[in-house]
Coordinates of C-alpha atoms and ligand atoms in Angstrom, one line a residue:
Chain P
X29 CA -17.5 13.7 -23.6
X30 CA -17.0 10.9 -25.9
X31 CA -18.8 7.7 -24.9
X32 CA -17.1 4.5 -24.0
X33 CA -18.0 2.8 -27.2
X34 CA -16.6 5.5 -29.4
X35 CA -13.5 5.5 -27.3
X36 CA -13.1 1.8 -27.8
X37 CA -13.3 1.9 -31.6
X38 CA -9.6 1.9 -31.9
X39 CA -9.0 -1.4 -30.3
X40 CA -5.8 -1.4 -28.4
X41 CA -3.6 -1.9 -31.4
X42 CA -0.6 0.3 -32.0
X43 CA -2.0 3.3 -33.6
X44 CA -0.6 5.6 -36.2
X45 CA 1.4 8.5 -34.7
X46 CA -1.4 11.0 -35.3
X47 CA -3.9 9.2 -33.2
X48 CA -1.6 8.7 -30.2
X49 CA -2.2 11.3 -27.5
X50 CA 0.8 12.5 -25.6
X51 CA 0.9 13.9 -22.1
X52 CA 4.4 15.3 -22.1
X53 CA 3.9 17.7 -19.2
X54 CA 2.4 15.0 -17.0
X55 CA 5.1 12.5 -18.1
X56 CA 7.7 15.0 -16.9
X57 CA 6.0 14.9 -13.5
X58 CA 5.9 11.1 -13.6
X59 CA 9.7 11.1 -14.2
X60 CA 10.2 13.3 -11.2
X61 CA 8.0 11.3 -8.9
X62 CA 9.8 8.1 -10.0
X63 CA 13.2 9.5 -9.3
X64 CA 12.0 10.7 -5.9
X65 CA 10.5 7.3 -5.1
X66 CA 13.7 5.5 -6.0
X67 CA 15.9 7.9 -4.0
X68 CA 13.8 7.7 -0.9
X69 CA 13.2 4.0 -1.4
X70 CA 17.0 3.5 -1.2
X71 CA 17.3 5.7 1.9
X72 CA 14.3 4.1 3.6
X73 CA 15.4 0.6 3.0
X74 CA 19.0 1.3 3.9
X75 CA 17.7 2.5 7.2
X76 CA 15.6 -0.7 7.5
X77 CA 18.7 -2.7 7.0
X78 CA 20.4 -0.6 9.7
X79 CA 17.5 -1.3 12.1
X80 CA 17.7 -5.0 11.3
X81 CA 21.4 -4.9 12.1
X82 CA 20.8 -2.9 15.4
X83 CA 18.4 -5.6 16.5
X84 CA 20.9 -8.3 15.9
X85 CA 24.0 -6.4 17.0
X86 CA 23.3 -3.6 19.5
X87 CA 26.6 -1.7 19.2
X88 CA 25.3 -0.6 15.8
X89 CA 23.2 2.0 17.7
X90 CA 26.5 3.8 17.8
X91 CA 25.8 5.2 21.2
X92 CA 24.6 8.5 19.7
X93 CA 21.1 9.8 20.3
X94 CA 20.4 10.5 16.6
X95 CA 21.3 7.0 15.5
X96 CA 19.5 4.9 18.1
X97 CA 16.8 2.4 17.1
X98 CA 14.1 4.5 18.7
X99 CA 14.8 7.5 16.4
X100 CA 15.7 5.6 13.2
X101 CA 12.6 3.4 13.3
X102 CA 10.1 6.2 12.6
X103 CA 12.5 7.5 10.0
X104 CA 12.3 4.1 8.3
X105 CA 8.5 3.8 8.4
X106 CA 8.0 7.4 7.3
X107 CA 10.5 7.1 4.5
X108 CA 9.2 3.8 3.1
X109 CA 5.5 4.6 3.5
X110 CA 5.2 8.3 2.6
X111 CA 8.3 8.9 0.5
X112 CA 8.9 5.6 -1.3
X113 CA 5.3 4.3 -1.6
X114 CA 3.8 7.8 -1.7
X115 CA 5.9 9.0 -4.6
X116 CA 5.4 5.7 -6.4
X117 CA 1.6 6.1 -6.1
X118 CA 1.8 9.7 -7.4
X119 CA 3.9 8.6 -10.3
X120 CA 1.5 5.9 -11.2
X121 CA -1.5 8.2 -10.9
X122 CA 0.0 11.0 -13.0
X123 CA 0.8 8.4 -15.6
X124 CA -2.5 6.5 -15.7
X125 CA -5.1 9.1 -14.8
X126 CA -4.5 11.3 -18.0
X127 CA -4.5 8.1 -20.1
X128 CA -7.7 6.7 -18.7
X129 CA -9.5 10.1 -18.8
X130 CA -7.8 11.2 -22.1
X131 CA -7.3 14.5 -20.3
X132 CA -4.1 16.0 -19.1
X133 CA -3.8 16.8 -15.4
X134 CA -6.0 19.7 -14.6
X135 CA -3.3 22.3 -13.6
X136 CA 0.4 22.0 -14.2
X137 CA 1.3 24.5 -11.5
X138 CA -0.6 22.5 -8.9
X139 CA 1.3 19.4 -10.1
X140 CA 4.6 21.2 -9.4
X141 CA 3.4 22.4 -6.0
X142 CA 2.3 18.9 -5.2
X143 CA 5.7 17.5 -6.2
X144 CA 8.0 20.0 -4.5
X145 CA 5.8 20.4 -1.5
X146 CA 5.8 16.7 -0.9
X147 CA 9.5 16.4 -1.2
X148 CA 10.0 19.4 1.2
X149 CA 7.8 17.5 3.8
X150 CA 9.9 14.4 3.4
X151 CA 13.1 16.3 3.9
X152 CA 11.7 18.0 7.0
X153 CA 10.7 14.6 8.3
X154 CA 14.2 13.3 7.7
X155 CA 15.6 16.1 9.8
X156 CA 13.1 16.3 12.7
X157 CA 12.8 12.6 13.4
X158 CA 16.5 11.8 14.1
X159 CA 16.6 15.0 16.2
X160 CA 13.9 13.4 18.3
X161 CA 10.9 15.7 17.5
X162 CA 7.9 13.5 17.5
X163 CA 4.1 13.4 18.3
X164 CA 4.7 9.8 19.4
X165 CA 1.7 8.4 17.4
X166 CA 2.9 5.6 15.2
X167 CA 2.9 6.6 11.5
X168 CA 1.8 10.1 12.6
X169 CA 5.0 11.0 14.4
X170 CA 5.6 14.3 12.5
X171 CA 5.2 17.5 14.5
X172 CA 2.3 19.8 13.9
X173 CA 3.8 22.3 11.5
X174 CA 4.7 19.5 9.2
X175 CA 1.2 18.0 9.6
X176 CA -0.3 21.3 8.4
X177 CA 2.0 21.3 5.4
X178 CA 0.9 17.7 4.6
X179 CA -2.7 18.8 4.8
X180 CA -2.1 21.7 2.4
X181 CA -0.1 19.8 -0.1
X182 CA -2.6 16.9 0.0
X183 CA -5.4 19.4 -0.7
X184 CA -3.5 20.8 -3.7
X185 CA -3.2 17.2 -5.0
X186 CA -6.9 16.6 -4.4
X187 CA -7.9 19.7 -6.3
X188 CA -5.7 18.7 -9.2
X189 CA -7.0 15.1 -9.1
X190 CA -10.7 16.0 -9.0
X191 CA -10.2 18.8 -11.5
X192 CA -8.9 16.3 -13.9
X193 CA -11.8 14.0 -13.3
X194 CA -14.3 16.8 -13.6
X195 CA -12.9 17.8 -17.0
X196 CA -12.4 14.2 -18.3
X197 CA -13.2 13.4 -21.9
X198 CA -14.3 9.8 -21.2
X199 CA -17.5 9.4 -19.4
X200 CA -17.0 6.1 -17.6
X201 CA -14.5 6.2 -14.7
X202 CA -12.4 3.0 -14.9
X203 CA -12.2 1.1 -11.7
X204 CA -8.6 2.2 -11.0
X205 CA -9.8 5.8 -10.7
X206 CA -12.3 4.8 -8.0
X207 CA -9.5 3.2 -6.0
X208 CA -7.4 6.3 -6.4
X209 CA -10.4 8.4 -5.3
X210 CA -10.9 6.4 -2.2
X211 CA -7.3 7.1 -1.2
X212 CA -7.5 10.9 -1.8
X213 CA -10.7 11.2 0.2
X214 CA -9.9 8.8 3.1
X215 CA -6.4 10.0 3.7
X216 CA -7.6 13.6 4.0
X217 CA -10.1 12.7 6.7
X218 CA -7.7 10.3 8.5
X219 CA -4.8 12.7 8.5
X220 CA -6.8 15.7 9.8
X221 CA -8.7 13.9 12.6
X222 CA -5.8 11.9 13.9
X223 CA -3.6 15.0 14.1
X224 CA -6.0 17.4 15.8
X225 CA -3.8 18.9 18.6
X226 CA -3.2 22.0 20.6
X227 CA 0.2 23.4 19.7
X228 CA 2.2 24.5 22.8
X229 CA 5.5 25.4 21.1
X230 CA 6.8 25.1 17.5
X231 CA 7.8 21.5 18.1
X232 CA 5.4 20.3 20.8
X233 CA 1.7 19.8 20.8
X234 CA -1.0 18.0 22.9
X235 CA -3.5 15.8 21.2
X236 CA -7.1 16.7 21.8
X237 CA -8.1 13.1 22.5
X238 CA -6.9 11.3 25.6
X239 CA -6.7 7.8 26.9
X240 CA -8.7 5.1 25.1
X241 CA -10.3 7.6 22.7
X242 CA -6.8 8.6 21.6
X243 CA -5.9 5.0 21.0
X244 CA -9.1 4.3 19.1
X245 CA -8.6 7.3 16.8
X246 CA -4.9 6.4 16.4
X247 CA -5.7 2.9 15.2
X248 CA -8.6 3.9 13.1
X249 CA -6.0 6.1 11.4
X250 CA -3.2 3.5 11.5
X251 CA -5.2 0.7 10.1
X252 CA -6.8 2.8 7.4
X253 CA -3.4 4.4 6.5
X254 CA -2.4 0.8 5.7
X255 CA -5.7 0.3 3.9
X256 CA -5.8 3.5 1.9
X257 CA -2.1 4.1 1.2
X258 CA -0.6 0.6 1.1
X259 CA -3.6 -1.2 -0.3
X260 CA -6.4 0.6 -2.3
X261 CA -4.1 2.9 -4.4
X262 CA -1.9 -0.1 -5.2
X263 CA -5.0 -2.1 -6.2
X264 CA -6.0 0.7 -8.5
X265 CA -2.5 0.6 -9.9
X266 CA -2.9 -3.1 -10.4
X267 CA -6.1 -2.7 -12.3
X268 CA -4.4 -0.4 -14.8
X269 CA -0.9 -1.6 -15.1
X270 CA -1.4 -5.4 -14.8
X271 CA -3.8 -5.6 -17.8
X272 CA -1.4 -3.2 -19.7
X273 CA 1.5 -5.5 -18.9
X274 CA -0.1 -8.6 -20.3
X275 CA -2.1 -6.8 -22.9
X276 CA -5.4 -8.3 -22.0
X277 CA -8.4 -6.9 -20.2
X278 CA -8.9 -7.5 -16.5
X279 CA -10.4 -11.0 -15.9
X280 CA -13.7 -9.7 -14.6
X281 CA -14.7 -6.1 -14.5
X282 CA -17.8 -6.9 -12.6
X283 CA -15.8 -8.5 -9.9
X284 CA -13.5 -5.4 -9.7
X285 CA -16.6 -3.3 -9.0
X286 CA -17.8 -5.5 -6.2
X287 CA -14.2 -5.8 -5.0
X288 CA -13.9 -2.0 -4.7
X289 CA -17.2 -1.3 -2.9
X290 CA -17.0 -4.2 -0.5
X291 CA -13.4 -3.4 0.3
X292 CA -13.8 0.3 1.1
X293 CA -17.1 -0.5 3.0
X294 CA -15.5 -3.0 5.3
X295 CA -12.0 -1.6 5.7
X296 CA -13.0 1.4 7.7
X297 CA -14.4 -0.7 10.6
X298 CA -11.5 -3.0 11.1
X299 CA -9.2 -0.7 13.1
X300 CA -10.0 -2.1 16.5
X301 CA -8.1 -5.3 15.7
X302 CA -5.0 -3.4 16.7
X303 CA -6.5 -2.9 20.2
X304 CA -7.5 -6.4 21.1
X305 CA -7.3 -7.1 24.9
X306 CA -7.0 -3.3 25.5
X307 CA -9.2 -1.0 27.5
X308 CA -11.4 -0.6 24.4
X309 CA -15.0 -1.9 25.1
X310 CA -15.3 -5.6 24.2
X311 CA -18.0 -5.1 21.7
X312 CA -15.9 -2.6 19.7
X313 CA -13.0 -5.1 19.7
X314 CA -15.5 -7.7 18.4
X315 CA -16.7 -5.4 15.6
X316 CA -13.0 -5.0 14.6
X317 CA -12.5 -8.7 14.5
X318 CA -15.7 -9.5 12.6
X319 CA -15.0 -6.9 9.9
X320 CA -11.4 -8.2 9.6
X321 CA -12.6 -11.7 8.9
X322 CA -15.1 -10.3 6.4
X323 CA -12.2 -8.5 4.6
X324 CA -10.9 -11.9 3.3
X325 CA -13.7 -12.0 0.8
X326 CA -13.1 -8.7 -1.1
X327 CA -9.3 -9.1 -0.7
X328 CA -9.3 -12.5 -2.2
X329 CA -11.7 -11.4 -4.9
X330 CA -9.2 -8.8 -5.9
X331 CA -6.3 -11.2 -5.7
X332 CA -8.1 -13.8 -7.9
X333 CA -9.0 -11.1 -10.4
X334 CA -5.3 -10.2 -10.6
X335 CA -4.1 -13.8 -10.9
X336 CA -6.8 -14.8 -13.4
X337 CA -5.9 -11.8 -15.6
X338 CA -2.3 -13.1 -15.5
X339 CA -3.5 -16.6 -16.3
X340 CA -3.8 -15.7 -20.0
X341 CA -0.1 -14.8 -20.0
X342 CA 1.5 -17.7 -18.1
X343 CA 3.9 -18.2 -21.0
X344 CA 5.3 -14.8 -20.4
X345 CA 5.8 -15.6 -16.7
X346 CA 9.0 -17.4 -17.6
X347 CA 10.5 -14.6 -19.8
X348 CA 9.0 -11.3 -18.7
X349 CA 10.2 -9.9 -15.4
X350 CA 7.2 -7.5 -15.2
X351 CA 4.8 -10.4 -15.2
X352 CA 7.0 -12.2 -12.6
X353 CA 6.9 -9.1 -10.3
X354 CA 3.1 -8.9 -10.6
X355 CA 2.6 -12.6 -10.0
X356 CA 4.5 -12.4 -6.8
X357 CA 3.0 -9.1 -5.7
X358 CA -0.5 -10.4 -6.1
X359 CA 0.3 -13.6 -4.3
X360 CA 1.8 -11.8 -1.3
X361 CA -1.3 -9.6 -1.3
X362 CA -3.4 -12.7 -0.9
X363 CA -1.1 -14.1 1.7
X364 CA -1.1 -11.0 3.9
X365 CA -4.8 -10.5 3.6
X366 CA -5.3 -14.1 4.9
X367 CA -2.7 -13.7 7.6
X368 CA -4.2 -10.4 8.8
X369 CA -7.7 -11.7 9.5
X370 CA -6.2 -14.7 11.3
X371 CA -4.2 -12.3 13.5
X372 CA -7.5 -10.5 14.2
X373 CA -8.9 -13.5 16.0
X374 CA -8.5 -12.9 19.8
X375 CA -6.9 -16.3 20.3
X376 CA -4.3 -15.8 17.6
X377 CA -3.7 -12.2 18.5
X378 CA -2.9 -13.1 22.1
X379 CA 0.1 -15.0 20.7
X380 CA 1.1 -12.7 17.9
X381 CA 0.6 -9.2 19.4
X382 CA 3.9 -7.5 20.6
X383 CA 5.9 -10.2 18.7
X384 CA 7.9 -10.3 15.5
X385 CA 5.0 -12.1 13.9
X386 CA 3.4 -8.6 13.4
X387 CA 6.7 -7.5 11.8
X388 CA 6.7 -10.5 9.5
X389 CA 3.0 -9.7 8.5
X390 CA 3.9 -6.0 7.9
X391 CA 6.8 -6.8 5.6
X392 CA 4.9 -9.6 3.7
X393 CA 2.6 -6.8 2.7
X394 CA 5.2 -4.1 2.4
X395 CA 8.0 -5.9 0.6
X396 CA 5.9 -8.5 -1.1
X397 CA 2.9 -6.6 -2.2
X398 CA 3.7 -2.9 -2.2
X399 CA 7.4 -3.2 -3.1
X400 CA 7.0 -5.8 -5.9
X401 CA 4.1 -3.9 -7.4
X402 CA 6.2 -0.7 -7.4
X403 CA 9.1 -2.5 -9.2
X404 CA 6.7 -3.9 -11.8
X405 CA 5.5 -0.4 -12.5
X406 CA 8.9 1.2 -12.6
X407 CA 10.1 -1.4 -15.2
X408 CA 6.9 -0.7 -17.1
X409 CA 6.8 3.1 -16.9
X410 CA 10.5 4.1 -17.2
X411 CA 11.1 3.0 -20.8
X412 CA 7.8 4.6 -21.8
X413 CA 8.3 8.0 -20.3
X414 CA 11.9 8.2 -21.2
X415 CA 11.0 6.9 -24.7
X416 CA 13.6 4.2 -24.8
X417 CA 14.0 0.4 -24.1
X418 CA 15.0 -1.2 -20.9
X419 CA 18.8 -1.5 -20.6
X420 CA 18.8 -5.2 -19.4
X421 CA 16.1 -7.8 -19.1
X422 CA 18.4 -10.2 -17.3
X423 CA 19.3 -7.6 -14.6
X424 CA 15.6 -7.1 -14.0
X425 CA 15.2 -10.9 -13.6
X426 CA 18.2 -10.9 -11.2
X427 CA 16.4 -8.2 -9.2
X428 CA 13.3 -10.3 -9.1
X429 CA 15.1 -13.3 -7.6
X430 CA 17.1 -11.2 -5.1
X431 CA 13.9 -9.6 -3.9
X432 CA 11.8 -12.7 -3.8
X433 CA 14.4 -14.8 -1.9
X434 CA 15.0 -11.8 0.4
X435 CA 11.3 -11.5 1.3
X436 CA 11.0 -15.2 2.0
X437 CA 14.1 -15.1 4.3
X438 CA 12.7 -12.0 6.1
X439 CA 9.2 -13.2 6.8
X440 CA 10.1 -16.8 7.6
X441 CA 12.6 -15.6 10.1
X442 CA 10.0 -13.3 11.7
X443 CA 7.4 -16.0 11.9
X444 CA 9.9 -18.3 13.6
X445 CA 11.0 -15.6 16.1
X446 CA 7.5 -14.3 16.6
X447 CA 6.1 -17.6 17.6
X448 CA 9.1 -18.4 19.7
X449 CA 8.6 -15.1 21.6
X450 CA 4.9 -15.6 22.0
X451 CA 5.2 -19.1 23.3
X452 CA 8.1 -18.3 25.7
X453 CA 6.3 -15.3 27.2
X454 CA 3.2 -17.4 28.0
X455 CA 5.0 -20.5 29.2
X456 CA 4.3 -21.3 32.9
X457 CA 5.9 -24.0 35.0
X458 CA 4.0 -26.5 37.2
X459 CA 3.8 -24.0 40.0
X460 CA 2.0 -21.5 37.7
X461 CA 5.1 -19.2 37.6
X462 CA 6.3 -17.7 34.3
X463 CA 9.0 -20.0 33.0
X464 CA 11.0 -17.3 31.3
X465 CA 10.4 -14.4 33.7
X466 CA 13.7 -12.8 32.6
X467 CA 13.1 -10.9 29.3
X468 CA 16.7 -11.6 28.2
X469 CA 15.9 -15.3 28.0
X470 CA 13.6 -14.7 25.1
X471 CA 15.8 -12.1 23.5
X472 CA 18.8 -14.4 23.3
X473 CA 16.7 -17.0 21.5
X474 CA 15.8 -14.6 18.7
X475 CA 19.4 -13.7 17.7
X476 CA 19.7 -16.3 14.9
X477 CA 16.4 -15.1 13.3
X478 CA 17.5 -11.5 13.5
X479 CA 20.7 -12.3 11.5
X480 CA 18.6 -14.2 8.9
X481 CA 16.3 -11.2 8.6
X482 CA 19.3 -9.0 8.1
X483 CA 20.5 -11.3 5.2
X484 CA 17.0 -11.2 3.7
X485 CA 16.8 -7.4 4.0
X486 CA 20.3 -7.0 2.4
X487 CA 19.2 -9.2 -0.5
X488 CA 16.1 -7.0 -1.0
X489 CA 18.2 -3.9 -0.8
X490 CA 20.8 -5.3 -3.3
X491 CA 17.9 -6.1 -5.7
X492 CA 16.9 -2.4 -5.4
X493 CA 20.5 -1.4 -6.2
X494 CA 20.5 -3.6 -9.3
X495 CA 17.3 -1.9 -10.4
X496 CA 18.7 1.6 -9.8
X497 CA 21.7 0.7 -12.0
X498 CA 19.5 -0.8 -14.7
X499 CA 17.1 2.2 -14.7
X500 CA 20.1 4.6 -14.7
X501 CA 21.5 3.0 -17.8
X502 CA 18.0 3.0 -19.4
X503 CA 17.6 6.7 -18.8
X504 CA 21.0 7.4 -20.4
X505 CA 19.6 6.2 -23.7
X506 CA 16.5 8.4 -23.3
X507 CA 14.8 9.3 -26.5
X508 CA 16.3 6.4 -28.5
X509 CA 12.9 4.8 -29.2
X510 CA 9.8 6.4 -30.7
X511 CA 6.3 5.2 -30.1
X512 CA 5.5 2.2 -32.3
X513 CA 9.1 1.1 -32.3
X514 CA 10.1 -2.4 -31.2
X515 CA 8.7 -3.9 -28.0
X516 CA 9.9 -2.1 -24.9
X517 CA 11.1 -4.5 -22.4
X518 CA 11.6 -7.2 -25.0
X519 CA 14.3 -5.4 -26.9
X520 CA 17.3 -7.2 -25.4
Chain S
X8 CA -30.8 0.2 38.2
X9 CA -29.3 -3.2 38.6
X10 CA -26.0 -3.2 36.7
X11 CA -26.7 -6.6 35.2
X12 CA -30.0 -5.5 33.7
X13 CA -28.2 -2.3 32.5
X14 CA -25.6 -4.5 30.8
X15 CA -28.2 -6.7 29.3
X16 CA -30.0 -3.7 27.9
X17 CA -26.8 -2.4 26.3
X18 CA -26.1 -5.8 24.9
X19 CA -29.5 -5.9 23.4
X20 CA -29.1 -2.5 21.7
X21 CA -25.8 -3.5 20.3
X22 CA -27.3 -6.8 19.0
X23 CA -29.9 -4.9 17.2
X24 CA -27.4 -2.4 15.8
X25 CA -25.1 -5.1 14.5
X26 CA -28.0 -7.1 13.2
X27 CA -29.3 -4.0 11.4
X28 CA -25.9 -3.2 10.0
X29 CA -25.5 -6.8 8.7
X30 CA -28.8 -6.6 6.9
X31 CA -28.0 -3.2 5.4
X32 CA -24.6 -4.3 4.2
X33 CA -25.9 -7.6 2.8
X34 CA -28.6 -5.7 0.9
X35 CA -26.1 -3.4 -0.6
X36 CA -23.8 -6.3 -1.5
X37 CA -26.6 -8.2 -3.2
X38 CA -28.0 -5.2 -5.0
X39 CA -24.6 -4.2 -6.3
X40 CA -23.8 -7.8 -7.5
X41 CA -27.2 -8.0 -9.3
X42 CA -26.5 -4.7 -11.0
X43 CA -23.0 -5.7 -12.0
X44 CA -24.0 -9.0 -13.5
X45 CA -27.3 -7.7 -15.0
X46 CA -27.6 -8.7 -18.7
X47 CA -28.3 -5.1 -19.7
X48 CA -24.9 -4.1 -18.2
X49 CA -23.0 -6.7 -20.1
X50 CA -21.8 -4.6 -23.0
X51 CA -20.8 -1.6 -21.0
X52 CA -18.9 -3.8 -18.5
X53 CA -16.9 -5.4 -21.4
X54 CA -16.2 -2.1 -22.9
X55 CA -15.1 -0.7 -19.5
X56 CA -12.8 -3.7 -19.0
X57 CA -10.9 -2.7 -22.2
X58 CA -10.4 0.9 -21.1
X59 CA -6.7 0.6 -20.2
X60 CA -6.0 -1.1 -23.5
X61 CA -8.0 1.4 -25.5
X62 CA -6.4 4.5 -24.0
X63 CA -4.7 5.3 -27.3
X64 CA -1.4 4.2 -25.8
X65 CA 0.5 1.1 -27.0
X66 CA 0.4 -1.6 -24.5
X67 CA 3.1 -4.2 -24.0
X68 CA 4.8 -5.3 -27.1
X69 CA 3.6 -2.3 -29.1
X70 CA 5.8 0.5 -27.9
Ligands
HEM18 C1 15.2 -3.7 2.8 C2 14.0 -3.6 3.2 C3 13.5 -3.5 4.6 C4 14.1 -3.9 5.8 C5 15.4 -4.6 6.1 C6 13.2 -3.5 6.9 C7 13.5 -3.7 8.2 C8 12.6 -3.2 9.3 C9 12.9 -3.4 10.7 C10 14.2 -4.0 11.3 C11 11.9 -2.8 11.4 C12 11.7 -2.8 12.9 C13 11.1 -4.0 13.4 C14 11.0 -4.0 14.9 O1 10.7 -3.0 15.5 O2 11.1 -5.1 15.5 C15 10.9 -2.4 10.4 C16 9.7 -1.8 10.7 C17 8.7 -1.5 9.8 N1 8.9 -1.5 8.4 FE1 10.5 -2.2 7.3 N2 12.1 -2.9 6.3 C18 12.3 -2.9 5.0 C19 11.4 -2.3 4.0 C20 10.2 -1.8 4.3 C21 9.2 -1.3 3.3 C22 9.5 -1.3 1.8 C23 8.1 -1.0 4.0 C24 6.8 -0.4 3.5 C25 6.4 -0.1 2.3 C26 8.3 -1.2 5.4 C27 7.5 -0.9 6.4 C28 7.7 -1.0 7.8 C29 6.7 -0.8 8.8 C30 5.3 -0.3 8.6 C31 7.4 -1.0 10.1 C32 6.7 -0.9 11.5 C33 6.1 -2.2 11.8 C34 5.3 -2.2 13.1 O3 5.3 -1.3 13.9 O4 4.6 -3.2 13.4 N3 9.6 -1.7 5.6 N4 11.4 -2.6 9.1
HEM19 C1 -7.5 -8.2 5.2 C2 -6.4 -7.6 5.4 C3 -5.7 -7.4 6.7 C4 -6.0 -7.6 8.0 C5 -7.4 -8.0 8.5 C6 -4.9 -7.2 8.8 C7 -4.8 -7.4 10.2 C8 -3.8 -7.0 11.0 C9 -3.6 -7.3 12.4 C10 -4.6 -8.1 13.2 C11 -2.5 -6.7 12.8 C12 -1.8 -6.9 14.2 C13 -2.3 -5.9 15.2 C14 -1.6 -6.1 16.5 O1 -1.6 -7.2 17.0 O2 -1.1 -5.1 17.0 C15 -1.9 -6.1 11.6 C16 -0.7 -5.3 11.7 C17 -0.3 -4.6 10.6 N1 -0.6 -4.8 9.3 FE1 -2.2 -5.9 8.6 N2 -3.8 -6.8 8.0 C18 -4.3 -6.9 6.7 C19 -3.5 -6.6 5.6 C20 -2.4 -5.9 5.6 C21 -1.6 -5.4 4.4 C22 -2.0 -5.8 2.9 C23 -0.6 -4.7 4.8 C24 0.5 -4.0 4.1 C25 0.6 -3.7 2.9 C26 -0.7 -4.6 6.3 C27 0.1 -3.9 7.1 C28 0.1 -3.9 8.5 C29 1.0 -3.1 9.3 C30 1.9 -2.0 8.9 C31 0.7 -3.6 10.7 C32 1.5 -3.1 11.9 C33 0.8 -2.1 12.7 C34 1.5 -1.7 13.9 O3 2.4 -0.8 13.8 O4 1.3 -2.3 14.9 N3 -1.8 -5.4 6.7 N4 -2.7 -6.3 10.6

């Protein structure tokens, strides 16, 4: 193993061709994962837009069982979380892990099994969910045979991942790798324990937990799925790709270490904030709330580390879409990790729970943080693995504005409708009777907000289409640039 | 036993548990921070921070 210092002898400058390592086999996997992420991102977000339309205009349910809101909603969440975000995370890991360890992925066959296995799982999800096969646990809807397939494919990935780390040629494991590792380990444990069930038929099973225990395990899973799929891997990705994008080291490496340990330490305990005012013992609810408040510190530490790394490149913010995407992604990370702890306070949760406020919070994190980080990475990685230059910088900038305005419309509409709902549900008249006892009273008030959310979602989706076109044109010119040719995204 | 006393006893145990956890967590946090900011770690921290840029791959503007 070469030591860190010897590794850092060549200091980040463009090197002569002979010194540049290539990972062509891994880059081929990166390409596949990116194309899969883009495809399923398109499908998942299209379904999101359809859901938004259904909520504003019920006939869009089409009066068919397969296209009703209840069946399409899990299709949306599974597609965007496991297919869009999942494939994006794998692409970023297959790209950055070999480069950080100076070691190709451990076993190319495992890489292939990982890729094709994961896509097969997604396809089976896309078939079973609209048909109505479900375990009815949120984000864990897939039926038991698919759950077993997920576990197997995940273990294949884990072996490949840890095999690479074990054979690495650089001793120090950069902080991004720690974040990736936390995902690989935690998701294994979460997935297995939340899906323990007794199969009755091929499509039906009974969970081994019941009642409150089931709810607690479910939200321990649900919360940490958010934590270890939508947060920590993306943070690892941030720690590699953001410094790369601005060509300067992370603002504080020390802070990143504290950020990592504090975050993973605290995250695991916060699940009960999804069960406030439930049958869960009070003290467990309190533990959930306390740990959620504590989460502000590491989360904002990470956000500041990202923003302060960007600080040295503010001049590029005006011209470089990748820097723009990162700036907005990190800001939305900061926003949702402030909003989340506030929603974990019992008094706030009594208003926000069951309302669109939660939906606004979710999409602040999902569209603002996860989505924007994904777009930043795609614009960074695509020209590099296809060895070319980005087709159009102005289209990327157009994408940025469509997405940003789309998010703002989406979440502002949801705040407004969420608070409206919450306040109307708790309003009582002088006699102590519910003022809006008829549920329709509240629903009708929300319609304008639902239409605004639809517009926001459509803008976000159009941005994605612009990116797909841009990336498609970029790939057409594949191979036109060699390493050490003119700046990638700056070419046009 | 009297349910109130029973509840108080549980509360006490939980109080100790949470207090203990707080102390353990805080100790880890302080120790980690001291380690991260320790002068002897300065060089290796700075080198580690440069790892993505030193991975032999052209960063922005170099490709
Ligand atoms: C064009 C983009 C999108 C649109 C229009 C959209 C729309 C929607 C709608 C209408 C719902 C149902 C809300 C309800 O039940 O009241 C929903 C739920 C959800 N969406 Fe999206 N979505 C989009 C993108 C995404 C992305 C990219 C992610 C994740 C990375 C995501 C994650 C979720 C989650 C986790 C839920 C369930 C929330 C909960 O149960 O609290 N969405 N989305
Ligand atoms: C410090 C960080 C965070 C805390 C403390 C937090 C807290 C919360 C709380 C209290 C809820 C509402 C629970 C309820 O009333 O049912 C919630 C829901 C949710 N949050 Fe967060 N949040 C944080 C960050 C994030 C981030 C960054 C994302 C996404 C990338 C996210 C995604 C979600 C999702 C998907 C739900 C909906 C769960 C459901 O289906 O009910 N959260 N969060």
